[in-house]
Tab-separated table of C-alpha atoms and ligand atoms in Angstrom:
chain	number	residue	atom	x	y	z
P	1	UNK	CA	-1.592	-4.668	-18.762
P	2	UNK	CA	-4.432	-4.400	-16.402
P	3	UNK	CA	-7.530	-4.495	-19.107
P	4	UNK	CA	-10.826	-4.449	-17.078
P	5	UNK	CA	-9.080	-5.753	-13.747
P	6	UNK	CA	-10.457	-4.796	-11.035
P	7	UNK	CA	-8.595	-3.058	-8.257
P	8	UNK	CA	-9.044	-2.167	-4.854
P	9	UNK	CA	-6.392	0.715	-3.566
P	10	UNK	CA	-6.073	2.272	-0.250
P	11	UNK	CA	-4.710	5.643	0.235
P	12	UNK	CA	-5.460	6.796	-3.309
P	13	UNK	CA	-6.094	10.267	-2.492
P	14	UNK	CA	-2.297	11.575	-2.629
P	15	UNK	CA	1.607	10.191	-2.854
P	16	UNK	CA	1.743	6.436	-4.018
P	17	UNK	CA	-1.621	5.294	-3.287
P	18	UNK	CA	-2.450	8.479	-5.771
P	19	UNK	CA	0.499	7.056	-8.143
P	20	UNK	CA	-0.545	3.141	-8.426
P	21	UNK	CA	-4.576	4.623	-9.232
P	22	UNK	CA	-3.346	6.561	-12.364
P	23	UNK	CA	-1.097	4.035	-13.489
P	24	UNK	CA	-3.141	1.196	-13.424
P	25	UNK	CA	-6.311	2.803	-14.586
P	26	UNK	CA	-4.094	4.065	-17.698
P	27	UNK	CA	-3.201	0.442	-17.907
P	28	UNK	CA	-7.179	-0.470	-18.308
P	29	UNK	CA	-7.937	-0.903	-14.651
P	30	UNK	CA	-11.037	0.235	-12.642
P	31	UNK	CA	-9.777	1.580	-10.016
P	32	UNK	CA	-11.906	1.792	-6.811
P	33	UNK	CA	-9.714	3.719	-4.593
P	34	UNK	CA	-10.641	4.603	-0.248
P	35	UNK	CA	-9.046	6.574	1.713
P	36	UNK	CA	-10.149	8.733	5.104
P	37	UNK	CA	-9.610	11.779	2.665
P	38	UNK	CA	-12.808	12.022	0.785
P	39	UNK	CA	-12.474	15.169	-1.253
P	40	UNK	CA	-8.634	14.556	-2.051
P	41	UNK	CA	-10.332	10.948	-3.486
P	42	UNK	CA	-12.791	12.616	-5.477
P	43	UNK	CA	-10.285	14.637	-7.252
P	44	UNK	CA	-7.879	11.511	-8.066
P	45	UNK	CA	-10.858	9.281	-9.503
P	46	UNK	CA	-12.177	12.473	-11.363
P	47	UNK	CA	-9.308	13.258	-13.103
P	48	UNK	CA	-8.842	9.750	-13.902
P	49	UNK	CA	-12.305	9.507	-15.553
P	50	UNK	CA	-11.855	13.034	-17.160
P	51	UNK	CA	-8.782	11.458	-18.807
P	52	UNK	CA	-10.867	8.723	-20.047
P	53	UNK	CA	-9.529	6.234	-17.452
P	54	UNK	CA	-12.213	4.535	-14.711
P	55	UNK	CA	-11.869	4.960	-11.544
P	56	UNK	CA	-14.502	5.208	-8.165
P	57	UNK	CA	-13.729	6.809	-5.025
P	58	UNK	CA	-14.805	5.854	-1.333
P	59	UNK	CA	-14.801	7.450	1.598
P	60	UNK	CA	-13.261	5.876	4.538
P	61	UNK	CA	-11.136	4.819	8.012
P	62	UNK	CA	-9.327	2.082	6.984
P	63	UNK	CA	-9.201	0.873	10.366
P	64	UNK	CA	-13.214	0.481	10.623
P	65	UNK	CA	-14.455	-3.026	9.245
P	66	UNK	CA	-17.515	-0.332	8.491
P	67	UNK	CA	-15.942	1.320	6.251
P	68	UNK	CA	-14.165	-1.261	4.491
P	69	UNK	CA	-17.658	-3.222	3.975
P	70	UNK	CA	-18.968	-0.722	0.981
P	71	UNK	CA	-16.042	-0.481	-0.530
P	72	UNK	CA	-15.468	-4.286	-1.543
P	73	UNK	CA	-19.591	-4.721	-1.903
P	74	UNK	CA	-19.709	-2.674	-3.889
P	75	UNK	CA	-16.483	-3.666	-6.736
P	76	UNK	CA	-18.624	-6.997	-6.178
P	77	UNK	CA	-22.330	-6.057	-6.996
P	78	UNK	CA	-21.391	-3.469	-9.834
P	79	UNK	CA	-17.937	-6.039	-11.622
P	80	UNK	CA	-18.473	-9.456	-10.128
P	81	UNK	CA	-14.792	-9.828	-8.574
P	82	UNK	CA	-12.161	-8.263	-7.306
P	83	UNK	CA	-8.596	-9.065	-9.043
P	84	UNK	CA	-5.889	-6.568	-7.304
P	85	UNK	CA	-6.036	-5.416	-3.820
P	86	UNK	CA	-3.403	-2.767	-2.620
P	87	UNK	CA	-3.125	-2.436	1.110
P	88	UNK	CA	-1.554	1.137	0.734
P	89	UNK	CA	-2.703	3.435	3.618
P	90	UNK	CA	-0.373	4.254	5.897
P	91	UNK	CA	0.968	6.894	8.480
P	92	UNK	CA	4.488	7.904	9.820
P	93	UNK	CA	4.673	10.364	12.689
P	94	UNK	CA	8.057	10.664	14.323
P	95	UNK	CA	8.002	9.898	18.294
P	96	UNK	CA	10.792	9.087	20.600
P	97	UNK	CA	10.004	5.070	21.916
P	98	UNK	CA	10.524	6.500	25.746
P	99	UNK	CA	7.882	9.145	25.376
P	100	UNK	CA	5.522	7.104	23.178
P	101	UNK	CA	1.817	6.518	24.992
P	102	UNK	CA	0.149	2.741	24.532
P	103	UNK	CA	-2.181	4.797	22.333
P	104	UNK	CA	0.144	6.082	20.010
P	105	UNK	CA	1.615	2.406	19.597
P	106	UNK	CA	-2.145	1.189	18.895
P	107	UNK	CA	-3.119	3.530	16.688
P	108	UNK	CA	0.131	2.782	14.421
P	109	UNK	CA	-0.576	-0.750	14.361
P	110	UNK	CA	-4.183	-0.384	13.755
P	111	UNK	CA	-3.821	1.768	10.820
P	112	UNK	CA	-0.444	-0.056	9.159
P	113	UNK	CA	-0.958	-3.595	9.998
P	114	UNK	CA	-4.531	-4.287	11.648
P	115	UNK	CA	-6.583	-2.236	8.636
P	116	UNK	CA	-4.677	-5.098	6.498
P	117	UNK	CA	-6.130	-7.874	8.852
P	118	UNK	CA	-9.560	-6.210	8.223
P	119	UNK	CA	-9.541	-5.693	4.503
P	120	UNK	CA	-7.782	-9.447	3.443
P	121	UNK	CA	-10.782	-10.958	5.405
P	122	UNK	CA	-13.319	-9.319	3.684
P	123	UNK	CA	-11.778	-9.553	0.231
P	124	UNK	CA	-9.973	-12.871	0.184
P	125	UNK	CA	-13.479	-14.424	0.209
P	126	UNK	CA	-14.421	-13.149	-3.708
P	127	UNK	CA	-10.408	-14.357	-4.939
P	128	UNK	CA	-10.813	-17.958	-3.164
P	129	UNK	CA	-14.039	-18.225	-4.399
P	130	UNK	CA	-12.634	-17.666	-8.267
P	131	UNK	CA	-9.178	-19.091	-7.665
P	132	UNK	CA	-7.492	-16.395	-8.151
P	133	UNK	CA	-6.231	-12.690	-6.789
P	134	UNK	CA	-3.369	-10.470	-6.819
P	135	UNK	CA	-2.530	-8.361	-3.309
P	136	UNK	CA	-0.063	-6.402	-3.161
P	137	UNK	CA	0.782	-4.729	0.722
P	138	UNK	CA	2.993	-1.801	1.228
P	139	UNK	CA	5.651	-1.928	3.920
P	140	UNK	CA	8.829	0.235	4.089
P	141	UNK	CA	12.634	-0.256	3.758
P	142	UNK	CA	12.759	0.694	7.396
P	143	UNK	CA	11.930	-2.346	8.321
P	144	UNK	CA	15.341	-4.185	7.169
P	145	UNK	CA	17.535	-1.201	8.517
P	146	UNK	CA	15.652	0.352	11.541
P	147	UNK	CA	14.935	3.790	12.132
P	148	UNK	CA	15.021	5.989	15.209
P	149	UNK	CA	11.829	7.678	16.277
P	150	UNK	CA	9.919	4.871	13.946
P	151	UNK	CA	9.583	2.344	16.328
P	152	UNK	CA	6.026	1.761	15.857
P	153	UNK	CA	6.193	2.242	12.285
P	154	UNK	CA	9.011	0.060	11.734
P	155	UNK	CA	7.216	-2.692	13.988
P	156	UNK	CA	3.741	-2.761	12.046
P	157	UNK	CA	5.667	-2.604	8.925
P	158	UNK	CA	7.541	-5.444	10.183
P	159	UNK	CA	4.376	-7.301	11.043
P	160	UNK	CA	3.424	-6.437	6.723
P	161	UNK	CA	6.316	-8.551	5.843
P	162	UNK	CA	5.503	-10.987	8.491
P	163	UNK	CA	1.675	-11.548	7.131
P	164	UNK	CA	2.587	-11.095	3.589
P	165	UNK	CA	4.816	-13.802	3.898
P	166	UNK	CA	2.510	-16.202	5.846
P	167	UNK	CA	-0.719	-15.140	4.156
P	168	UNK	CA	1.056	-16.234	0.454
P	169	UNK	CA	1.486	-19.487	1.775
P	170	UNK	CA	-2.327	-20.145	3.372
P	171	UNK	CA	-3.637	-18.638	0.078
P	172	UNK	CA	-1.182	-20.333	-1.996
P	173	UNK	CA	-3.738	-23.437	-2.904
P	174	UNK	CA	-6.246	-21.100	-4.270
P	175	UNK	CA	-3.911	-19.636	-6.616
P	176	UNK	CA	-3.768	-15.946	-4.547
P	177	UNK	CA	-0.889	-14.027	-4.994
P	178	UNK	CA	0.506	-11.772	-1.862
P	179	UNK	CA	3.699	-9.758	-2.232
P	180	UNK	CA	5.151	-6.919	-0.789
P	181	UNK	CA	7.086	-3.895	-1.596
P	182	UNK	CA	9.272	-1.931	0.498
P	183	UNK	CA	9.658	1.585	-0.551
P	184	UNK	CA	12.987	3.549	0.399
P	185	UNK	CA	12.732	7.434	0.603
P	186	UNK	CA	9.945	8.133	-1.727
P	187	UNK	CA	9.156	11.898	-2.487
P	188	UNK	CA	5.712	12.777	-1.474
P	189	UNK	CA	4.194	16.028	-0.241
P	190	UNK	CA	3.838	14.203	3.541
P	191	UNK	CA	7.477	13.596	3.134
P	192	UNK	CA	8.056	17.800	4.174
P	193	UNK	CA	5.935	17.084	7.330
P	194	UNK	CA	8.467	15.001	9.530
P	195	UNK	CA	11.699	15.342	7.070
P	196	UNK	CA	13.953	18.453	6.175
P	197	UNK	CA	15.307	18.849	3.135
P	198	UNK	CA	18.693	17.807	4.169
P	199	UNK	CA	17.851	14.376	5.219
P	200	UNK	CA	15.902	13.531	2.489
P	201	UNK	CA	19.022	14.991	0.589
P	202	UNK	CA	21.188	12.621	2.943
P	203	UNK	CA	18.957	9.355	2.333
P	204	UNK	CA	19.377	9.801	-1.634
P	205	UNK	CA	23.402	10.664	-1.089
P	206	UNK	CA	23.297	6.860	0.861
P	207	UNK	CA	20.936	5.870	-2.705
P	208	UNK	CA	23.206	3.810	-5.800
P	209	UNK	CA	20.801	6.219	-7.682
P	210	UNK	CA	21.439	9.728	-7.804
P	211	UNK	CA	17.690	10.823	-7.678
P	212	UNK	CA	14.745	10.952	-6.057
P	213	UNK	CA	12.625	7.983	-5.841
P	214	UNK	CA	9.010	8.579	-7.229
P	215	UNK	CA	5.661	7.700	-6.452
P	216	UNK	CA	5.604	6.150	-9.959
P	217	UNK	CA	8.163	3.935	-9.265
P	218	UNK	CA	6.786	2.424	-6.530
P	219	UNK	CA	3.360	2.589	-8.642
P	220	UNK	CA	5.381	0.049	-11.371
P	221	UNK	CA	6.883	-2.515	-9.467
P	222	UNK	CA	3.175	-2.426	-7.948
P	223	UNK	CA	1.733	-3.035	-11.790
P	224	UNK	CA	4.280	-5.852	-11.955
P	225	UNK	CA	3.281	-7.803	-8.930
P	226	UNK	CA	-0.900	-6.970	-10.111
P	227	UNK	CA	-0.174	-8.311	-13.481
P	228	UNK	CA	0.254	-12.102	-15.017
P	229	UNK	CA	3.878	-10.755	-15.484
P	230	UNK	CA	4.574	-12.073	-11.589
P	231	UNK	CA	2.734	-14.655	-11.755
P	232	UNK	CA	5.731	-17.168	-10.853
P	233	UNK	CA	6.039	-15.317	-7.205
P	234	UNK	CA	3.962	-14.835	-4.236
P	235	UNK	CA	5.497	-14.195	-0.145
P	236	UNK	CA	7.628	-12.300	-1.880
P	237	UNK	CA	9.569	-8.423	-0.672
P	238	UNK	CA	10.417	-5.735	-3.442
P	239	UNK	CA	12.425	-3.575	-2.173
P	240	UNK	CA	12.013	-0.252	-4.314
P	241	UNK	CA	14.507	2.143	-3.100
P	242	UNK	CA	17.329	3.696	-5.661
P	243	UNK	CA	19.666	0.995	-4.071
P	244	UNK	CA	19.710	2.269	-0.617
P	245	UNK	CA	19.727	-1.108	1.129
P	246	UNK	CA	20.218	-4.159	-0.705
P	247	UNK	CA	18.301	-7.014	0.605
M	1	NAD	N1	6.759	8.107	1.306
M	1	NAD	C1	7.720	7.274	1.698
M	1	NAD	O1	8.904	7.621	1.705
M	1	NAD	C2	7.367	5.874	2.128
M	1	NAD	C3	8.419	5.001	2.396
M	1	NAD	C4	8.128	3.700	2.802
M	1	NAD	C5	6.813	3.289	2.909
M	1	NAD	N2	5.809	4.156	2.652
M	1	NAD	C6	4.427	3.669	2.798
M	1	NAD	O2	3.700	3.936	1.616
M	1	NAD	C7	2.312	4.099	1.954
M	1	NAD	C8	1.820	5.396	1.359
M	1	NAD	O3	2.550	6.458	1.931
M	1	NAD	P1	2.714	7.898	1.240
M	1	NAD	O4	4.116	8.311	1.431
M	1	NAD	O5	2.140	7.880	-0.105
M	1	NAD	O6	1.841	8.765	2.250
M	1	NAD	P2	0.712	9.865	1.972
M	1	NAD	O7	0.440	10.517	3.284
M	1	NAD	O8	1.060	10.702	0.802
M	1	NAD	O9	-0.531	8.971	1.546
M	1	NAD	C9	-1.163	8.106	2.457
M	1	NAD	C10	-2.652	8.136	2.184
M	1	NAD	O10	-3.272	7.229	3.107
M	1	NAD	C11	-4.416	7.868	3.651
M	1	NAD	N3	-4.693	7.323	4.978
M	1	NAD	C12	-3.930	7.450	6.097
M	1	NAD	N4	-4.542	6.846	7.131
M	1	NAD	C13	-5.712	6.343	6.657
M	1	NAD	C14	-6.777	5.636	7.251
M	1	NAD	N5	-6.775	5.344	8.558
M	1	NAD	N6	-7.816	5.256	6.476
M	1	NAD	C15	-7.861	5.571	5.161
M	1	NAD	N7	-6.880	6.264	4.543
M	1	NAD	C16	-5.805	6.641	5.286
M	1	NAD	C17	-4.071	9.346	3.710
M	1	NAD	O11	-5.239	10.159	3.759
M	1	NAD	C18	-3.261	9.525	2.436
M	1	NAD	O12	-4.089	9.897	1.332
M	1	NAD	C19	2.240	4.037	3.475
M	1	NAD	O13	1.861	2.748	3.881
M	1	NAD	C20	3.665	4.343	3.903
M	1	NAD	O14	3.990	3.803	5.156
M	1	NAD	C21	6.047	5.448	2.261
């Protein structure tokens, strides 16, 4: 579905980042994957080649305009264009709002919402310049319900939805497509960092679907809105999460 497209993904070195870099590069995709996790990057993009799929990883702080730079130069020196960018990368400590530093709040919106800011302006260049793009940005189901100890989170994931939305319809003339999906309670291995077993067993109790939801499943409605099969939508909000809000 994704024959020689070529696709920019942060956060590809574990959970869904990792997910949406196998799938699409089994659906014919280079994948050119960055995240601050080097070595976990390497792996992903190796076994992706080993299994005869391509795939390139980077090195990098998605927050530093640095970073960013080699990452889209080179997709454009070695393919000519860049077709799908995934804004994946993304942290959520817990912290309680009254005991939150400035810093804390900063350093949440720099790496949810401000890393976005840095990567659309140095890729939305290359789409204009072709007519055409795909972008897909990851926010979170938090954001319609509201989550204690996630203010920060839930704000820059707000502000996703916020430039998704107004982003689809500045780049709407030049045929760029920028959606959003909203994951629920997805079941990664960060997940076990600042949720017990219980509540995760809670969320998927509150779930219309009595499972887990996947990094893959996330990774497909992300192949959908990367592929001609969206091409009617853009500003758009998926929400991907077993039915646990409907919105
Ligand atoms: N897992 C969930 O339940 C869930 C739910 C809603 C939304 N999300 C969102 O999905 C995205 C992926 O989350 P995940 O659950 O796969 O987490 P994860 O921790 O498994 O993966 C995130 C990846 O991003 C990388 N990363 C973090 N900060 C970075 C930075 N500054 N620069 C470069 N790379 C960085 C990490 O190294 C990691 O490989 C995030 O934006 C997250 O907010 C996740």
């Amino acid at each position: 579905m994704l024959k020689d497209r070529v696709a920019l993904i942060s956060g590809g070195a574990t959970g869904i980042g990792e997910a949406i870099a196998r799938l699409f590069a089994s659906q014919g995709a280079h994948a050119c994957i960055l995240d601050r996790d080097l070595a976990g990057c390497r792996k992903v993009a190796e076994s992706i080649v080993s299994a005869g799929g391509k795939a390139t990883a980077f090195g990098g702080d998605v927050r530093r305009r640095e970073d960013i730079a080699p990452w889209v130069e080179s997709a454009i020196s070695s393919f000519g264009r860049i077709d799908v960018l995934v804004n994946n990368a993304g942290v959520y400590p817990r912290q309680a709002f009254l005991d939150m530093s400035a810093a804390q709040w900063d350093e949440m919106h720099d790496i949810n919402l401000k890393s976005m800011f840095h990567t659309l302006q140095m890729v939305l260049p290359h789409m204009v310049a072709r007519r055409a793009g795909k972008v897909v940005n990851i926010s979170s189901v938090t954001f319609h319900m509201g989550m204690a100890l996630l203010t920060h989170y839930v704000a820059s994931k707000g502000g996703v939805i916020g430039l998704t939305r107004s982003l689809a319809r500045e780049m709407g003339e030049y045929n760029i497509h920028v959606n959003c999906i909203t994951p629920g309670a997805i079941k990664v291995d960060a997940e076990a960092k600042v949720v017990t077993e219980e509540q995760a067993q809670a969320w998927m109790a509150s779930q219309c679907l009595q499972r887990r939801i996947m990094p893959l499943d996330i990774a497909r409605v992300c192949l959908f809105l990367s592929s001609e099969l969206s091409d009617g939508m853009t500003g758009q909000t998926l929400n991907v999460d077993g039915g646990w809000v409907m919105h």
